[in-house]
Coordinates of N, CA and C in Angstrom, one line a residue:
X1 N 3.5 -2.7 23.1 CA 2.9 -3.0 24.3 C 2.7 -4.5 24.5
X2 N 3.0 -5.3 25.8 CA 2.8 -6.2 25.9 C 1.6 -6.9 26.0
X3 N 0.9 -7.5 25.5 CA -0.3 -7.9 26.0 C -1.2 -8.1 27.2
X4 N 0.0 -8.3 27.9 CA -0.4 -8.6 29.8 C -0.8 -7.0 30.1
X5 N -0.2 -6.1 29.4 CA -0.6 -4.7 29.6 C -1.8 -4.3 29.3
X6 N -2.8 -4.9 28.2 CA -3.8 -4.9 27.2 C -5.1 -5.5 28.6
X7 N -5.8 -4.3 29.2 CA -6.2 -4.7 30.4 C -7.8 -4.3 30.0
X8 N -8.3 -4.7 28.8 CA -9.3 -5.1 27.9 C -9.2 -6.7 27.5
X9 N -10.3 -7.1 26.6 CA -10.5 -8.3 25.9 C -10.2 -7.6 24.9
X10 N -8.9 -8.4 24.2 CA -8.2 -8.2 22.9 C -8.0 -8.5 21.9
X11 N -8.1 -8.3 20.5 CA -8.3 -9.4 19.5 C -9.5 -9.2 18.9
X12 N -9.8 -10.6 18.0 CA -11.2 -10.5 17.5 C -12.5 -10.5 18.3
X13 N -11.5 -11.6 19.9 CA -12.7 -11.7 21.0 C -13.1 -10.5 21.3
X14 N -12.0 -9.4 21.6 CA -12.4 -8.2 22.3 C -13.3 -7.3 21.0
X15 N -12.8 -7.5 19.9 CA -13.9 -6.7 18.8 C -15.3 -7.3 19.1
X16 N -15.9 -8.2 19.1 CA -16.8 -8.6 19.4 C -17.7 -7.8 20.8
X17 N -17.0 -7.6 21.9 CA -17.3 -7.1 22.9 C -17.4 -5.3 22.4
X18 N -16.4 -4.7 21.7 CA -16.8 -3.4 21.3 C -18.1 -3.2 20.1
X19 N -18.1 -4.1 19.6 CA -19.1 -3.9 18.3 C -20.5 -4.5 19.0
X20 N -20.7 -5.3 20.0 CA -21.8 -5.1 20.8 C -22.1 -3.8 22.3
X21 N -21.2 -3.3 21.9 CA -21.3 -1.5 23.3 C -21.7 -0.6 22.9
X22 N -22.0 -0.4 21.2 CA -22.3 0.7 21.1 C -23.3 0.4 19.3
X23 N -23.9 1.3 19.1 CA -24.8 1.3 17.8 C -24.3 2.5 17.1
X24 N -23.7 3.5 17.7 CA -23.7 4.9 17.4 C -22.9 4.7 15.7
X25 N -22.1 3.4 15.8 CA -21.0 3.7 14.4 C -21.1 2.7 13.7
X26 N -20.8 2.6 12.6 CA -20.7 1.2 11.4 C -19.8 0.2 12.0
X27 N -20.2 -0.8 11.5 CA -19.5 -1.9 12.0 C -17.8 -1.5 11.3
X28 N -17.7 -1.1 10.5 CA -16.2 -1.0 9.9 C -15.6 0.4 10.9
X29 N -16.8 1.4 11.7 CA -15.7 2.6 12.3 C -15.3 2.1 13.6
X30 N -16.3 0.8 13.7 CA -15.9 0.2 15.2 C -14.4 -0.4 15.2
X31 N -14.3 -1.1 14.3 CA -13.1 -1.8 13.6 C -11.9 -0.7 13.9
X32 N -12.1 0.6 12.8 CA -11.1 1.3 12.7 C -10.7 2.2 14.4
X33 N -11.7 2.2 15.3 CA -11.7 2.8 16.8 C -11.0 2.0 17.7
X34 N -11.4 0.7 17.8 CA -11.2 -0.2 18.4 C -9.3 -0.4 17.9
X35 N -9.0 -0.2 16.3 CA -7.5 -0.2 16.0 C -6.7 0.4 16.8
X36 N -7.2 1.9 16.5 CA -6.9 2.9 17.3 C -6.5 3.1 18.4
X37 N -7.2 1.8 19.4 CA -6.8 2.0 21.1 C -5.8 2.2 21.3
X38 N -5.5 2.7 22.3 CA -4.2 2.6 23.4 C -3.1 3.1 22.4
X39 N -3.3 4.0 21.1 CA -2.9 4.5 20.6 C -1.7 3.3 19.6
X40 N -2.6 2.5 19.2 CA -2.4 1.5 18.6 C -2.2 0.0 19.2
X41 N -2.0 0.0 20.6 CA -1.9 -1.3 20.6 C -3.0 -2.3 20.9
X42 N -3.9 -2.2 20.2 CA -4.8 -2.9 19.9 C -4.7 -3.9 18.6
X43 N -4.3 -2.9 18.0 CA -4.3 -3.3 15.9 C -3.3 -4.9 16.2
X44 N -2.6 -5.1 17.0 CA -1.4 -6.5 16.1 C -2.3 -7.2 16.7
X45 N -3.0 -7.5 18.1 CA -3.5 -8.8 18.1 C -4.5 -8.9 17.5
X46 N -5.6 -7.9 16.9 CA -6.8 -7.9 16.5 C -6.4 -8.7 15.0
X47 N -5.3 -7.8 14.2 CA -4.7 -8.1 12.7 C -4.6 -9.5 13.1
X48 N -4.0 -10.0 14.1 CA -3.1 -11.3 14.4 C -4.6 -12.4 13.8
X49 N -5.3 -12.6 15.2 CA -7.0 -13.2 15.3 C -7.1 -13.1 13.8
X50 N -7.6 -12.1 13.3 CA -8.3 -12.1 11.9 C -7.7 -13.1 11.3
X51 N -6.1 -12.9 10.7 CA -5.4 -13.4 9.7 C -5.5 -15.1 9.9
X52 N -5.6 -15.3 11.1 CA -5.8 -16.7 11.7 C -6.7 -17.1 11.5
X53 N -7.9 -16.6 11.5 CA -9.3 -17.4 10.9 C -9.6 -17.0 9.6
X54 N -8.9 -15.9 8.7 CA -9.1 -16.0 7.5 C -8.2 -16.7 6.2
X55 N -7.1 -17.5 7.1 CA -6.4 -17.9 6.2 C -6.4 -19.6 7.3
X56 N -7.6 -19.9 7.9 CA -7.7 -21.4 8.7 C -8.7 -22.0 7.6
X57 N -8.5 -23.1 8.2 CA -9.5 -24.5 7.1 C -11.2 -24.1 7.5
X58 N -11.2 -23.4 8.1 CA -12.7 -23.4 9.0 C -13.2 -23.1 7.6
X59 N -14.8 -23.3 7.4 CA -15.8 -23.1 6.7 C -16.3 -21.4 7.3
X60 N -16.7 -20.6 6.4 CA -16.9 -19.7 6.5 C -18.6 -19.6 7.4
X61 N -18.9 -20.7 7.6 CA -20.0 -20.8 8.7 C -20.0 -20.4 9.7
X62 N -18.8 -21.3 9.9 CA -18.4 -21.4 11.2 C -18.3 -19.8 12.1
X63 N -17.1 -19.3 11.1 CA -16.8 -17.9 11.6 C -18.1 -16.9 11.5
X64 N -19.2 -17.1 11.0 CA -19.9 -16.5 11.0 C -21.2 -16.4 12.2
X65 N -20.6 -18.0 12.4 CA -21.8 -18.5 13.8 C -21.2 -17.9 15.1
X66 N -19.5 -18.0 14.8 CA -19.1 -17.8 15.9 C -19.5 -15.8 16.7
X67 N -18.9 -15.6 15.6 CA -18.8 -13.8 15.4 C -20.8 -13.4 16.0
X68 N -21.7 -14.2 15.2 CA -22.8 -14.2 15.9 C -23.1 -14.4 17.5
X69 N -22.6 -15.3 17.6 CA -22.6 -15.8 19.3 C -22.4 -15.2 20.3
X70 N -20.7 -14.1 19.6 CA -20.1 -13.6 20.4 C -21.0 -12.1 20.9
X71 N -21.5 -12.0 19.7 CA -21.7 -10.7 19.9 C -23.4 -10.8 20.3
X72 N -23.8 -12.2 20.3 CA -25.6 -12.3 20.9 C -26.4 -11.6 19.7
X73 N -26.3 -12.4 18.5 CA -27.1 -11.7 17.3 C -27.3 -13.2 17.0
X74 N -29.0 -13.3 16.4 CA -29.5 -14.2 15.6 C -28.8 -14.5 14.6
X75 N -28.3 -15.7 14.5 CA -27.7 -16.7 13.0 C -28.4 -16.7 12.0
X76 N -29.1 -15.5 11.2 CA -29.4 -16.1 9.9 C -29.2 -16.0 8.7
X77 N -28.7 -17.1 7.8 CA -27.6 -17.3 6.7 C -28.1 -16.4 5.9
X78 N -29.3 -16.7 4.9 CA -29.7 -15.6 4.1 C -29.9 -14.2 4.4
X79 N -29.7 -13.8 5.7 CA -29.7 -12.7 5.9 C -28.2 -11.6 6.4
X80 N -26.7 -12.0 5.9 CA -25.8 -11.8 7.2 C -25.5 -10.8 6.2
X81 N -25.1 -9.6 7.2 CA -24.6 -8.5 6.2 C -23.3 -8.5 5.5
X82 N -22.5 -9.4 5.6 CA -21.4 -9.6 4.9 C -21.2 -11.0 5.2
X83 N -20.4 -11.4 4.0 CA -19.4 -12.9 4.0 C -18.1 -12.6 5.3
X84 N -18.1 -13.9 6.5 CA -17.1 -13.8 7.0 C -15.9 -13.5 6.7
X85 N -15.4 -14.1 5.8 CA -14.0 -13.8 5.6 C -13.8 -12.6 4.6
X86 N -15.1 -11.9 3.8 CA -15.0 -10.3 3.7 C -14.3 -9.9 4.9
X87 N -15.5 -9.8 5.8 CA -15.4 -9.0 6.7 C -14.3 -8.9 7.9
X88 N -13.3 -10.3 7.4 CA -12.1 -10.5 8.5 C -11.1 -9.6 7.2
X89 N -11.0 -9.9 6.0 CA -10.2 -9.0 5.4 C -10.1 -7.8 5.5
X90 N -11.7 -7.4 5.4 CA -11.4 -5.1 6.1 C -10.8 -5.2 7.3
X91 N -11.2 -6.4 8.2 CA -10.7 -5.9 9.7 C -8.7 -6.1 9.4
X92 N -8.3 -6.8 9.0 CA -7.2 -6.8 8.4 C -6.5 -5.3 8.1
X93 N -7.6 -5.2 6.5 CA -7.1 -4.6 5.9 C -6.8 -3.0 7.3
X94 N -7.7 -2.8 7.9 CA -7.5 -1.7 8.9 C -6.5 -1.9 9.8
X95 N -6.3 -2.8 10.2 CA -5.7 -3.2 11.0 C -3.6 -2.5 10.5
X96 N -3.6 -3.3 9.3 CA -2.1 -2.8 8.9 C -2.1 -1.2 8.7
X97 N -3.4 -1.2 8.5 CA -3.0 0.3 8.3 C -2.8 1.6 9.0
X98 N -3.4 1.0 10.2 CA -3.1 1.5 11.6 C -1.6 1.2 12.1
X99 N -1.1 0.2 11.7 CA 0.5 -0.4 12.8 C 1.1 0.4 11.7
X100 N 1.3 0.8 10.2 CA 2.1 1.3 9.3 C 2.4 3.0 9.4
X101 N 0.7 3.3 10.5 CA 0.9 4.6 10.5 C 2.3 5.1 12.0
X102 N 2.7 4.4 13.1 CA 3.7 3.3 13.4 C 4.9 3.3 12.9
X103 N 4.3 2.3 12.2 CA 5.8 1.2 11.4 C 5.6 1.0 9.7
X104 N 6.1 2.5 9.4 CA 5.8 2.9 8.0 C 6.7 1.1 7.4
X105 N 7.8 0.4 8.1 CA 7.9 -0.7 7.0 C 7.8 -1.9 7.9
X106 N 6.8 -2.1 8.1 CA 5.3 -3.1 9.1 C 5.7 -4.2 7.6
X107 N 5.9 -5.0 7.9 CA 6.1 -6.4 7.3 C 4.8 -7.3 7.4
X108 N 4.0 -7.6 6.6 CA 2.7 -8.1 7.1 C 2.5 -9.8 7.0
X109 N 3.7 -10.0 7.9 CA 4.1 -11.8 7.9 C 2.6 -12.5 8.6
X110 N 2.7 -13.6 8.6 CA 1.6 -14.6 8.8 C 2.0 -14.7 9.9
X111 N 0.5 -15.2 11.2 CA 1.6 -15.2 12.5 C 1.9 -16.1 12.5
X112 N 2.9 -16.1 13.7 CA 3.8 -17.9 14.4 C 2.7 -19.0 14.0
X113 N 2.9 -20.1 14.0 CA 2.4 -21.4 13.9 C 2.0 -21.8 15.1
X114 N 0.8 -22.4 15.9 CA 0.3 -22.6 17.4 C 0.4 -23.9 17.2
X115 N 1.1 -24.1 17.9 CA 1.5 -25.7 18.6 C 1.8 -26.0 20.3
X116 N 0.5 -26.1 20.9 CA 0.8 -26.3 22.2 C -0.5 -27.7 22.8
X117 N -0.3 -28.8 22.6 CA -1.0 -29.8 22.9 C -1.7 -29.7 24.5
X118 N -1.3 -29.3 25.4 CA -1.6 -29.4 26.7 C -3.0 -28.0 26.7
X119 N -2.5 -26.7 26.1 CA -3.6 -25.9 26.3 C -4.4 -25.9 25.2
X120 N -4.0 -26.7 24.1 CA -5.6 -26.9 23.3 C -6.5 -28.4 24.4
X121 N -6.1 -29.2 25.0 CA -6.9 -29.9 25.1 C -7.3 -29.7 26.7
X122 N -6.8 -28.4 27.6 CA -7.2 -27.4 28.7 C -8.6 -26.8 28.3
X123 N -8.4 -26.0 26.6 CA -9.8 -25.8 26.6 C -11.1 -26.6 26.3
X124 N -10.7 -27.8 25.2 CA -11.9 -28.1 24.9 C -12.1 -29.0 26.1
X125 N -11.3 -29.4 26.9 CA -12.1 -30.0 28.5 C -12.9 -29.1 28.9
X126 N -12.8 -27.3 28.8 CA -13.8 -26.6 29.5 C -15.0 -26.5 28.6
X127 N -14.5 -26.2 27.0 CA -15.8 -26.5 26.3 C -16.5 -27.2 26.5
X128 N -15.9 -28.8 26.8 CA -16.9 -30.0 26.8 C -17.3 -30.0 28.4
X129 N -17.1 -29.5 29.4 CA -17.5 -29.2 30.5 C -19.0 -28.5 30.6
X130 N -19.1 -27.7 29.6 CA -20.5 -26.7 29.7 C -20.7 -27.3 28.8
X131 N -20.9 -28.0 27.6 CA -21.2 -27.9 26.1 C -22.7 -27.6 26.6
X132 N -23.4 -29.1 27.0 CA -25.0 -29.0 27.1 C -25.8 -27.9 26.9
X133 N -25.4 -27.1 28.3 CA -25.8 -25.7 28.9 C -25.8 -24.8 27.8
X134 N -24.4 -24.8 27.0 CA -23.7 -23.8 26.3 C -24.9 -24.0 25.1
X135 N -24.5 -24.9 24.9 CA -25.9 -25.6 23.0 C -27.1 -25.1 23.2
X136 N -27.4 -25.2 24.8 CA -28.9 -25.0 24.9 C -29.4 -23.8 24.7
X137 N -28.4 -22.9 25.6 CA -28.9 -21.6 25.8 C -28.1 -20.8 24.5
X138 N -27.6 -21.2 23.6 CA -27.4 -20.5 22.5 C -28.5 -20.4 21.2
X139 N -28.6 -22.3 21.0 CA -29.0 -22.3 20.3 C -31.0 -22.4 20.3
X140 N -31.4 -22.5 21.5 CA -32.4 -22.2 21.7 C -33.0 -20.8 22.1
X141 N -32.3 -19.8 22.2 CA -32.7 -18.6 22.7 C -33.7 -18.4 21.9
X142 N -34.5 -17.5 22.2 CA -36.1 -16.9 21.4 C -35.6 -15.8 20.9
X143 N -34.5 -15.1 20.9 CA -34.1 -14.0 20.3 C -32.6 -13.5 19.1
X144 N -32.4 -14.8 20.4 CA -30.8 -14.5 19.2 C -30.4 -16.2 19.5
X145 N -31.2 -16.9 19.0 CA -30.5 -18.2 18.5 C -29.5 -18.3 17.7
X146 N -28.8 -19.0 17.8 CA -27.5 -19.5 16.6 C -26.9 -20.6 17.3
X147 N -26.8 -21.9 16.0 CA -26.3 -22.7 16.2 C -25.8 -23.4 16.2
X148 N -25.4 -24.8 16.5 CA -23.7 -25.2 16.0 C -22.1 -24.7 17.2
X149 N -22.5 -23.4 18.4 CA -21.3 -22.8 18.6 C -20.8 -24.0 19.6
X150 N -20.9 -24.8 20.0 CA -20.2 -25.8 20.3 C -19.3 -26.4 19.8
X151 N -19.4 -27.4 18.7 CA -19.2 -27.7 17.9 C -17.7 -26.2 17.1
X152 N -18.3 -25.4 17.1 CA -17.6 -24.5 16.1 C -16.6 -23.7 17.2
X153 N -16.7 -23.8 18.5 CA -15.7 -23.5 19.5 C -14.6 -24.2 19.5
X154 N -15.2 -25.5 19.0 CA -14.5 -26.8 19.4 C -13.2 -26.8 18.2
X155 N -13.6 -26.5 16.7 CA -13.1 -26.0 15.7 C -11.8 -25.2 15.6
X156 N -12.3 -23.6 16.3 CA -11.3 -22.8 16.5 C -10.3 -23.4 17.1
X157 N -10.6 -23.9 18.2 CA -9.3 -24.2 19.4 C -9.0 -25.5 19.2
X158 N -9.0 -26.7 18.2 CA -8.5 -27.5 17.3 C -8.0 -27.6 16.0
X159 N -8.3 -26.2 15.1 CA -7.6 -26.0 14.0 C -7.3 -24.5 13.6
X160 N -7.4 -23.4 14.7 CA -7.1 -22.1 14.4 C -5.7 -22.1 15.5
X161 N -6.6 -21.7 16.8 CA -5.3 -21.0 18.1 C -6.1 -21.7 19.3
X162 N -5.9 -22.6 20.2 CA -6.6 -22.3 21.6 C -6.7 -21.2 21.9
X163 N -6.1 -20.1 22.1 CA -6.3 -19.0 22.7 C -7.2 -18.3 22.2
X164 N -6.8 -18.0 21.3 CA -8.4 -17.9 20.3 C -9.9 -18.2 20.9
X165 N -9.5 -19.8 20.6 CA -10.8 -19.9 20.7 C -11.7 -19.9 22.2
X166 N -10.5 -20.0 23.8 CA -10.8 -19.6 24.7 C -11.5 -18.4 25.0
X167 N -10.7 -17.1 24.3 CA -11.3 -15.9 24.5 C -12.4 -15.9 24.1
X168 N -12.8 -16.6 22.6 CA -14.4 -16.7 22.3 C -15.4 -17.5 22.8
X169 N -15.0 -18.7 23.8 CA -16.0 -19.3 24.3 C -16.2 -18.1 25.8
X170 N -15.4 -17.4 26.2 CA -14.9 -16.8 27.5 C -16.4 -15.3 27.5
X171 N -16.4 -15.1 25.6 CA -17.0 -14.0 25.3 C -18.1 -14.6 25.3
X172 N -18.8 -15.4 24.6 CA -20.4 -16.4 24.6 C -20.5 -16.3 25.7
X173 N -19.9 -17.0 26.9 CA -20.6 -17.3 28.0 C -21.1 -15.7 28.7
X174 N -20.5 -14.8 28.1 CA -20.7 -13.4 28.8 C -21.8 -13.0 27.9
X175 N -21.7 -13.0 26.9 CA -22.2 -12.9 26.4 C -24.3 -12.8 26.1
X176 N -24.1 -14.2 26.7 CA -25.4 -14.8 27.0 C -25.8 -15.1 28.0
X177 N -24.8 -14.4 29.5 CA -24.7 -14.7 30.6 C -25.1 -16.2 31.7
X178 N -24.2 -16.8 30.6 CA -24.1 -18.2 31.1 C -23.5 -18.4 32.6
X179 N -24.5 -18.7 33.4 CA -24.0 -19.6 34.4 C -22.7 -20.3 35.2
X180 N -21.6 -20.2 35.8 CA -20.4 -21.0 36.2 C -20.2 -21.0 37.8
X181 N -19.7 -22.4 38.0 CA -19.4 -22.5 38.9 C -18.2 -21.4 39.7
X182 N -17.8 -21.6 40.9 CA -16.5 -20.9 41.6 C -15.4 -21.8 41.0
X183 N -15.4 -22.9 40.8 CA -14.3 -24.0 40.5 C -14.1 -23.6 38.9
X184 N -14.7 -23.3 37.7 CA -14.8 -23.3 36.7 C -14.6 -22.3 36.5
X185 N -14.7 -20.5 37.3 CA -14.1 -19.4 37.5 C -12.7 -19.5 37.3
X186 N -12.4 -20.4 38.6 CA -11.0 -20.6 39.0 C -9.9 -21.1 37.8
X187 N -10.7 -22.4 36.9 CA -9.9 -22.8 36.1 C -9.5 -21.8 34.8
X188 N -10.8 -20.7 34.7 CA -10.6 -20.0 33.8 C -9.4 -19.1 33.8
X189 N -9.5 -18.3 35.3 CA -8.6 -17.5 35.4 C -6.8 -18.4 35.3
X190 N -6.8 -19.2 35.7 CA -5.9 -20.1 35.7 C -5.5 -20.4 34.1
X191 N -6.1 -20.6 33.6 CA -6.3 -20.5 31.6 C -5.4 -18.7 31.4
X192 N -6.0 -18.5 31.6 CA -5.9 -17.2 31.4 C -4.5 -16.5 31.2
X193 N -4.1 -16.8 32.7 CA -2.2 -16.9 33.4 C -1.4 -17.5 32.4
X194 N -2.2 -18.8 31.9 CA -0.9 -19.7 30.9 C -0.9 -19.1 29.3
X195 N -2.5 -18.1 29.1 CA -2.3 -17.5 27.9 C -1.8 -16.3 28.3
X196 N -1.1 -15.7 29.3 CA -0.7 -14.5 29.4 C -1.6 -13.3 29.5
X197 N -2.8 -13.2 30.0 CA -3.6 -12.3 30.4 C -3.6 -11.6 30.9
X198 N -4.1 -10.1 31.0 CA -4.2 -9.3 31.6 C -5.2 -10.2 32.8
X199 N -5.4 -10.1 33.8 CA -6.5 -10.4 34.7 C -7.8 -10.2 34.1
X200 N -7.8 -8.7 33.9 CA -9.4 -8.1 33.4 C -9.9 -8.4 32.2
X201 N -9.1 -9.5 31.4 CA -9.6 -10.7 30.3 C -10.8 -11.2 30.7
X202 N -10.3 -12.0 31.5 CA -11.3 -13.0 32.0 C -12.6 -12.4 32.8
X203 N -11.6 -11.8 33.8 CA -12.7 -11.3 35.4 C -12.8 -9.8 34.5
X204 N -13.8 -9.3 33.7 CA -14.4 -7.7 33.4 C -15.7 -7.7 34.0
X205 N -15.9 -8.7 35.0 CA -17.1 -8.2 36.0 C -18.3 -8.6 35.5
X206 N -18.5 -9.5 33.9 CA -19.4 -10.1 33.1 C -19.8 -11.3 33.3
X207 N -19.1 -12.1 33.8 CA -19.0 -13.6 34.5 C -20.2 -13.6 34.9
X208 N -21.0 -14.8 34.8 CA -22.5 -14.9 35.8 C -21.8 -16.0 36.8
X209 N -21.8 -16.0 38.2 CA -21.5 -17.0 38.9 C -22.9 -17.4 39.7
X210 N -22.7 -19.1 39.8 CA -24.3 -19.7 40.2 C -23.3 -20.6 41.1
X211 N -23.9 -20.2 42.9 CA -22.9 -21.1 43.9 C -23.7 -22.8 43.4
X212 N -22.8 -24.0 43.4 CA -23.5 -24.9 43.3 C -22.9 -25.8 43.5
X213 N -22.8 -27.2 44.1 CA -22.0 -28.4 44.1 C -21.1 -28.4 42.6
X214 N -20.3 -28.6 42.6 CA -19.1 -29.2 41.5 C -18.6 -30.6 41.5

């Protein structure tokens, strides 16, 4: 299945969005349900995301602040129920074992190399566009603070994938139902088209829009 078909948030962004919808199951049966979709075509980009932050230079902080952010859970180190890059290897490890049941000889190559100068520096203009807002209301919440995700957005989508890291700043702001302009809508969905999106990536009806001079 093509991705543009994938009319969900897909990937690690979109696991983030399932493992905050429901309490009923373990974080690892969300994993293996979420593989499962669309009768597998969930599993390659989800495998894809993982393999990309578990085999990137990032500090395992990082992925841990982020994965927090995404999903609106308090940052705190001494307390995280697993090590990031544990927890990207089960998603992994589920992941092939879903496409194998598939493609009994599923090759488990590293993905493509990301090299696109124009849409890594598309997003961190929109990161650095909200950062303030973004820092404040993350990292000051009274409930689920966590901090640093500026900074650690900025990371992804300068040393993992832009796309990547688009979807996860796309998920935060939903997440914590940040604020945006009509014009900053616009640029999103426009983002969105050059990473190949389904529409209902971006626009799932989560967006907070605040009409306001730009």
């Amino acid at each position: 299945m093509d991705r543009k078909d994938i009319w969900i948030d897909f990937g690690f962004s979109g696991l983030t969005k399932w493992y905050g919808s429901t309490f009923e199951f373990t974080p690892l049966e969300m994993v293996v349900d979420a593989a499962d979709w669309g009768e597998g075509a969930y599993a390659p980009t989800l495998r894809e995301d993982a393999v990309r932050l578990l085999e990137s230079p990032l500090p395992t902080r990082v992925i841990d602040i982020l994965w927090c952010a995404a999903v609106r859970s308090k940052f705190v180190p001494d307390e995280r129920w697993m090590d990031g890059r544990d927890w990207l290897r089960q998603i992994v490890d589920v992941c092939e074992e879903r496409i194998r049941r598939d493609e009994p000889r599923f090759d488990a190559l590293p993905p493509a190399p990301v090299c696109d100068p124009e849409l890594r520096d598309a997003v961190l203009a929109e990161v650095r566009a909200i950062a303030t807002v973004l820092e404040h209301t993350t990292a000051d919440h009274p409930y689920y603070g966590v901090p640093e995700v500026v900074p650690s957005l900025e990371q992804v989508v300068t040393e993992v994938d832009p796309d990547l890291g688009f979807r996860l700043f796309l998920r935060v702001l939903k997440a914590y139902l940040i604020p945006i302009s009509e014009s900053q809508h616009l640029r999103y969905r426009e983002l969105g088209e050059r990473f190949g999106y389904n529409e209902f990536v971006v626009d799932d009806g989560t967006l907070q829009f605040m009409p306001r001079a730009d």
